[in-house]
PDB file of C-alpha atoms in Angstrom:
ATOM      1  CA  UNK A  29     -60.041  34.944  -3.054  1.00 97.00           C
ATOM      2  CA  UNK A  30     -62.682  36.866  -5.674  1.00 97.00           C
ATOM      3  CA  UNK A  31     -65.409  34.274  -4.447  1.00 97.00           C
ATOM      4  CA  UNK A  32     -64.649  36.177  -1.073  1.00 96.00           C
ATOM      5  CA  UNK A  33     -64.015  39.446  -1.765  1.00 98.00           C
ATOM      6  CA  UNK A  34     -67.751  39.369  -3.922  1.00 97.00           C
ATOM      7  CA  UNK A  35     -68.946  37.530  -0.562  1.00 97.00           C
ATOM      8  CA  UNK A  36     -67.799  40.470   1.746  1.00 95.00           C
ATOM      9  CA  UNK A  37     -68.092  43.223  -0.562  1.00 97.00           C
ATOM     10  CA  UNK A  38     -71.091  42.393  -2.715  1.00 96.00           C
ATOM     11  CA  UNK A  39     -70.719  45.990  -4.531  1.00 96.00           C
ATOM     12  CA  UNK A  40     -67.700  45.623  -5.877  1.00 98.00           C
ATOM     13  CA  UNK A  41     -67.484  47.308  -8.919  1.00 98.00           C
ATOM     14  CA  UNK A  42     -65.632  46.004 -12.587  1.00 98.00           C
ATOM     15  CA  UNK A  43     -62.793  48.755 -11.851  1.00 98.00           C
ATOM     16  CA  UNK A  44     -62.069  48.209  -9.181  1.00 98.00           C
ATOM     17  CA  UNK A  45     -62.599  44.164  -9.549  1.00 98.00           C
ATOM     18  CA  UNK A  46     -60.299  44.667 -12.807  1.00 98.00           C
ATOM     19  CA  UNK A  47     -57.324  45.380 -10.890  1.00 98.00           C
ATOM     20  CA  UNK A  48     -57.686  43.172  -7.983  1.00 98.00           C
ATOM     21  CA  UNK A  49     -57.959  40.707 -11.246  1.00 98.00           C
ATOM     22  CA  UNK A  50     -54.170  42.158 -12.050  1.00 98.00           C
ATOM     23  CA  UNK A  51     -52.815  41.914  -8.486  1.00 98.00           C
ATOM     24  CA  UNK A  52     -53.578  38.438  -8.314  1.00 98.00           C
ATOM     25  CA  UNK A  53     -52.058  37.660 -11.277  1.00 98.00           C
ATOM     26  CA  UNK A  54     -48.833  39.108 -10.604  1.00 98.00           C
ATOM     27  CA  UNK A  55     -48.471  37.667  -7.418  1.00 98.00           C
ATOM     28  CA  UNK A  56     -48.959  34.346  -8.610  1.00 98.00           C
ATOM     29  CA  UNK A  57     -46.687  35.105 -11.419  1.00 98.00           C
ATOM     30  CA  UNK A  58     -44.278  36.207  -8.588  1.00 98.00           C
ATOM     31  CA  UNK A  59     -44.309  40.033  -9.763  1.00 98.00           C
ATOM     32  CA  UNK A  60     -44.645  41.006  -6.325  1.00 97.00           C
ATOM     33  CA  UNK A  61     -43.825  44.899  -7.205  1.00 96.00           C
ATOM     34  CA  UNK A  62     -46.490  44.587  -9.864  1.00 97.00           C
ATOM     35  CA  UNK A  63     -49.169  43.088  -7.811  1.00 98.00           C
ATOM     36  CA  UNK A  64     -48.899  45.745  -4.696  1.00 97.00           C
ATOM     37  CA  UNK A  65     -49.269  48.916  -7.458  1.00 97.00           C
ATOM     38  CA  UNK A  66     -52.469  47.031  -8.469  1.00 98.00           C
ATOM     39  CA  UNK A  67     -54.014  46.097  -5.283  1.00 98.00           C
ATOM     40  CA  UNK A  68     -52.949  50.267  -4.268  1.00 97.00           C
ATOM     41  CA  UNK A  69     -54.941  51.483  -7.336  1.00 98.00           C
ATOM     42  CA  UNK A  70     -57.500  49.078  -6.667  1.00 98.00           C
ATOM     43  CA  UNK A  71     -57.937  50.368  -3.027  1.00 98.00           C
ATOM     44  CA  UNK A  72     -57.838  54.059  -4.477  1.00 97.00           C
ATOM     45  CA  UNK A  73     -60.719  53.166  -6.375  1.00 98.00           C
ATOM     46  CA  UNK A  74     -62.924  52.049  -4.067  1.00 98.00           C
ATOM     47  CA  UNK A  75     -61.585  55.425  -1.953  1.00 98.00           C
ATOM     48  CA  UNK A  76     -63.057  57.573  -4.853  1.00 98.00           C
ATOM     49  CA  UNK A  77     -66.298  55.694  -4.842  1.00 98.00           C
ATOM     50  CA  UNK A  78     -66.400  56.387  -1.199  1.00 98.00           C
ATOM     51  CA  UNK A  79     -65.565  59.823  -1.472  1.00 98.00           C
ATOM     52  CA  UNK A  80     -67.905  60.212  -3.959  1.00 98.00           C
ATOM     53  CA  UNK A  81     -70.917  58.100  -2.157  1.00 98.00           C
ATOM     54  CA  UNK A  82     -70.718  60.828   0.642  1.00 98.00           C
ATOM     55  CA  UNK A  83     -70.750  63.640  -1.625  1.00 97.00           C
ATOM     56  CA  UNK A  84     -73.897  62.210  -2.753  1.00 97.00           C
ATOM     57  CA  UNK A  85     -75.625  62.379   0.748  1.00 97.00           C
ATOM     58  CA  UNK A  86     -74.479  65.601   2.299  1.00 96.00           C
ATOM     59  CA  UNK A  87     -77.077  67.758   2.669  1.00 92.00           C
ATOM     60  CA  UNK A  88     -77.798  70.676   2.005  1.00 92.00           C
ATOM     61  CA  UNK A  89     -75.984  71.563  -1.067  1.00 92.00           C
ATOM     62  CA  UNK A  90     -73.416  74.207   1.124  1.00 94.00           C
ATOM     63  CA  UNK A  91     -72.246  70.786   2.560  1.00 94.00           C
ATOM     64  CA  UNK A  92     -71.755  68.934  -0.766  1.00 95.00           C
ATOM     65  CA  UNK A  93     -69.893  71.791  -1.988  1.00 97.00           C
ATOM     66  CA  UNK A  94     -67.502  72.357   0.790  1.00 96.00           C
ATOM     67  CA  UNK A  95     -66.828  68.478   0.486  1.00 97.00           C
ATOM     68  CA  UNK A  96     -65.787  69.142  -3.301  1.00 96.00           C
ATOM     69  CA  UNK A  97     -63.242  72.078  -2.975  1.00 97.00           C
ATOM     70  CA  UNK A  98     -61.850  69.443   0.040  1.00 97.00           C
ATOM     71  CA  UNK A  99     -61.689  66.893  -1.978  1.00 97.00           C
ATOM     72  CA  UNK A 100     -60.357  68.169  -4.799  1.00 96.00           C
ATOM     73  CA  UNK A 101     -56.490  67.030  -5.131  1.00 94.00           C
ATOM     74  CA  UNK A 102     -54.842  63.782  -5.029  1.00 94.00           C
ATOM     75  CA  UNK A 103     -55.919  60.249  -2.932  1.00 94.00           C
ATOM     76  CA  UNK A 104     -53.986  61.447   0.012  1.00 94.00           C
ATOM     77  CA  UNK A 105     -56.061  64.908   0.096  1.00 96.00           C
ATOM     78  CA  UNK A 106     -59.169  62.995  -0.837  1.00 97.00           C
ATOM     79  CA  UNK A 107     -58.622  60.629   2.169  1.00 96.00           C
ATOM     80  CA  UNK A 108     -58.167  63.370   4.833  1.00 96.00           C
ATOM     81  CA  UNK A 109     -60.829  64.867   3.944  1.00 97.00           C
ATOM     82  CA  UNK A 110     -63.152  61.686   3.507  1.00 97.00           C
ATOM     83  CA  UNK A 111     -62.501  60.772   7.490  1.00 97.00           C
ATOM     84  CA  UNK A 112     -62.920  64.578   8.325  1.00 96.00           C
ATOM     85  CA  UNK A 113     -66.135  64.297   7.079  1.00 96.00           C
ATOM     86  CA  UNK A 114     -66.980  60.470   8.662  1.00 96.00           C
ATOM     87  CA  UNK A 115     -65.738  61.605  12.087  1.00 95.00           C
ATOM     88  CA  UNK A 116     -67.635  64.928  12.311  1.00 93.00           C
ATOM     89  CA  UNK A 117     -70.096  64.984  14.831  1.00 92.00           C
ATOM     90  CA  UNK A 118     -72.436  65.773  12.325  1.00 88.00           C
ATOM     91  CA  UNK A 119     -72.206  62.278  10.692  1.00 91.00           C
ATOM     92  CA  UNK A 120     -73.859  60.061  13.132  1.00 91.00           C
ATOM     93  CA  UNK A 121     -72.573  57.245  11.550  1.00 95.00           C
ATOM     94  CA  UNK A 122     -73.528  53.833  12.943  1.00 95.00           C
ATOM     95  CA  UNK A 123     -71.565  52.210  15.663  1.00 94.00           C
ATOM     96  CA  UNK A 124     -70.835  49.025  13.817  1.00 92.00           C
ATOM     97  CA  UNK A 125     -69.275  51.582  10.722  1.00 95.00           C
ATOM     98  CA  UNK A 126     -67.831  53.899  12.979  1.00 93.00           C
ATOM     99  CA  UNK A 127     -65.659  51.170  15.300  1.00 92.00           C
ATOM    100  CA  UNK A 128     -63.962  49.712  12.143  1.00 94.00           C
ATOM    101  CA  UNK A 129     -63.474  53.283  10.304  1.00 94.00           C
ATOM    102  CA  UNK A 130     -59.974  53.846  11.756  1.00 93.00           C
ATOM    103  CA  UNK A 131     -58.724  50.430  11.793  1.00 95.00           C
ATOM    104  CA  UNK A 132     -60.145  49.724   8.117  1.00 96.00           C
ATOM    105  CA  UNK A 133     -60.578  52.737   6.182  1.00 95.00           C
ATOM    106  CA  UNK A 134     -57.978  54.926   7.594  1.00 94.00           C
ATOM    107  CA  UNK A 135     -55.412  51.988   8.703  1.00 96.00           C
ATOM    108  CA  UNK A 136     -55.616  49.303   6.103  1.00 97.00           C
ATOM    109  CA  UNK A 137     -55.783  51.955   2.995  1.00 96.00           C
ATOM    110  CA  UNK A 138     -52.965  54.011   4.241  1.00 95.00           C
ATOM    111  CA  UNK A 139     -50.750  50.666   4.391  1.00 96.00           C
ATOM    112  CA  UNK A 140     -51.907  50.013   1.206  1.00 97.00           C
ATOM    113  CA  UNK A 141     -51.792  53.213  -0.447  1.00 95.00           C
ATOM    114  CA  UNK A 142     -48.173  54.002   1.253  1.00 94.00           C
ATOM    115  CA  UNK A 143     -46.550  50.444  -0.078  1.00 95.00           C
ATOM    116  CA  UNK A 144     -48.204  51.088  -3.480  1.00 94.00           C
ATOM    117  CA  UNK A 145     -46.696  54.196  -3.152  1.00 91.00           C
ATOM    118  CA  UNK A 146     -42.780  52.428  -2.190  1.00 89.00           C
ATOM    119  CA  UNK A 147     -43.320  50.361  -5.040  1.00 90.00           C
ATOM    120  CA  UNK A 148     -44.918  52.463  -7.544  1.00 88.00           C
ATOM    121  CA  UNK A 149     -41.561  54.939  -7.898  1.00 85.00           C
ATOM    122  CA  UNK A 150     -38.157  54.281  -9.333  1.00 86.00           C
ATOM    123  CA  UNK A 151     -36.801  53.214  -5.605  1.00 84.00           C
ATOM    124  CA  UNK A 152     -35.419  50.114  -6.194  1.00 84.00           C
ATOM    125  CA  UNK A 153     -37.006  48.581  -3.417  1.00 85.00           C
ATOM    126  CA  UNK A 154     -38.043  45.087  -4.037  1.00 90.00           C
ATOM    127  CA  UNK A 155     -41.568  43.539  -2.656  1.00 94.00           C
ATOM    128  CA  UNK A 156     -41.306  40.360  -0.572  1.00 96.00           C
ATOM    129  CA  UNK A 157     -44.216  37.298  -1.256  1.00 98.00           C
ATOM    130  CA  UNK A 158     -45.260  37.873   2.683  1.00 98.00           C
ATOM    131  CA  UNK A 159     -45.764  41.641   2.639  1.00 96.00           C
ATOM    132  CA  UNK A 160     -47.230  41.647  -0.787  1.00 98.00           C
ATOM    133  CA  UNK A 161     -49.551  38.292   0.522  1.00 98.00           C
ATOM    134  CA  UNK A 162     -50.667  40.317   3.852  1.00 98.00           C
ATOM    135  CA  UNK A 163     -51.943  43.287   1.638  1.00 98.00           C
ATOM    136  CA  UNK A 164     -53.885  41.329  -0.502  1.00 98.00           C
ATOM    137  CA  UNK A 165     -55.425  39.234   2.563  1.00 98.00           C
ATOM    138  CA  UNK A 166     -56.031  42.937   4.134  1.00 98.00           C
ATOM    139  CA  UNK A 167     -57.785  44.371   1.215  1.00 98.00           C
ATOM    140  CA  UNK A 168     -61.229  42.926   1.415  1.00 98.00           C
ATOM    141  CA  UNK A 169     -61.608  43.792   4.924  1.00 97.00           C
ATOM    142  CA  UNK A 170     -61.188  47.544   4.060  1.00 98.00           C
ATOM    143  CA  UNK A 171     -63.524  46.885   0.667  1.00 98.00           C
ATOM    144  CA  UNK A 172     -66.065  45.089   2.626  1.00 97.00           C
ATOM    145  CA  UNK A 173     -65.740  48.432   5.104  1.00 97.00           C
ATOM    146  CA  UNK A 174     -65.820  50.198   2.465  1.00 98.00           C
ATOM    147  CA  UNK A 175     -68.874  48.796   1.076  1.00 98.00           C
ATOM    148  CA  UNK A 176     -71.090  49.254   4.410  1.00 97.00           C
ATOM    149  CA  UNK A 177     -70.429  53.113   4.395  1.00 97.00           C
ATOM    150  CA  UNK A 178     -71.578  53.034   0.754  1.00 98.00           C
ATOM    151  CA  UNK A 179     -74.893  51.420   1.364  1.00 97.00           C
ATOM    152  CA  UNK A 180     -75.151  53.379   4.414  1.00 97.00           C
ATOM    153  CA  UNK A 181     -74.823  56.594   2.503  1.00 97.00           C
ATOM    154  CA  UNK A 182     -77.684  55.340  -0.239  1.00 96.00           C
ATOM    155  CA  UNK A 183     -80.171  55.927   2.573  1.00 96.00           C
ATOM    156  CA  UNK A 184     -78.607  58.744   5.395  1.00 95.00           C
ATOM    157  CA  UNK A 185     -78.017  62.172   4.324  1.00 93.00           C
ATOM    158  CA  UNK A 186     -75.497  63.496   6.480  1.00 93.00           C
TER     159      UNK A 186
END
């Protein structure tokens, strides 16, 4: 699983990598609740460093700005905005990135980031090995996604 997840998302950083580390653990320990709060914060993570990779490359500084008052709040808020900002017409964003940006980065994170959510508060609700297995099999598509915009970013101001 890390061999792959380094494979398709080569900039992977020791954060996030630290508790995608964690979520593996507990779900072969069979903490299934435990391993879906790690895989969401891991996912959040690599949301921030997205968020904060197009902060980096709006231009002028009006834009970059703007992007920080909208951005300022929690993941969810951060998130809107961050796909506000990708699906502008202003961000001509490649056709390769901008075909999987729904699916991956607005689909994949919000299943994430909504179980991590169910499991993260006092609810009672138990995690199941399948559900908690198909998140962590869905999470390096959306880092490998993730990724792309990143390097993409490095060398388009938008």
């Amino acid at each position: 699983y890390l061999k792959r997840l380094k494979a398709e998302c080569p900039n992977i950083d020791a954060t996030t990598l630290l508790y995608v580390e964690e979520a593996l653990g507990s779900f072969r320990a069979g903490r299934f609740l435990a391993a879906v709060v790690m895989i969401g914060v891991a996912a959040e993570n690599m949301l921030f460093r997205l968020v904060d990779s197009v902060h980096a490359a709006l231009d002028p500084p009006h834009k970059q700005q703007k992007f920080q008052q909208d951005t300022n709040g929690k993941a969810k808020k951060q998130h809107n905005a961050l796909l506000a900002r990708l699906r502008s017409p202003s961000t001509p964003l490649p056709s390769h990135l901008e075909e999987t940006l729904t699916q991956h980065i607005d689909g994949i994170y919000d299943l994430i980031r909504r179980t991590r959510n169910d499991a993260g508060h006092p609810t009672g609700k138990r995690m199941e090995r399948p559900e908690t297995h198909a998140l962590l099999l869905l999470f390096p598509t959306y880092c490998e996604t993730a990724d792309k915009l990143m390097v993409w970013l490095k060398t388009n101001k938008i």
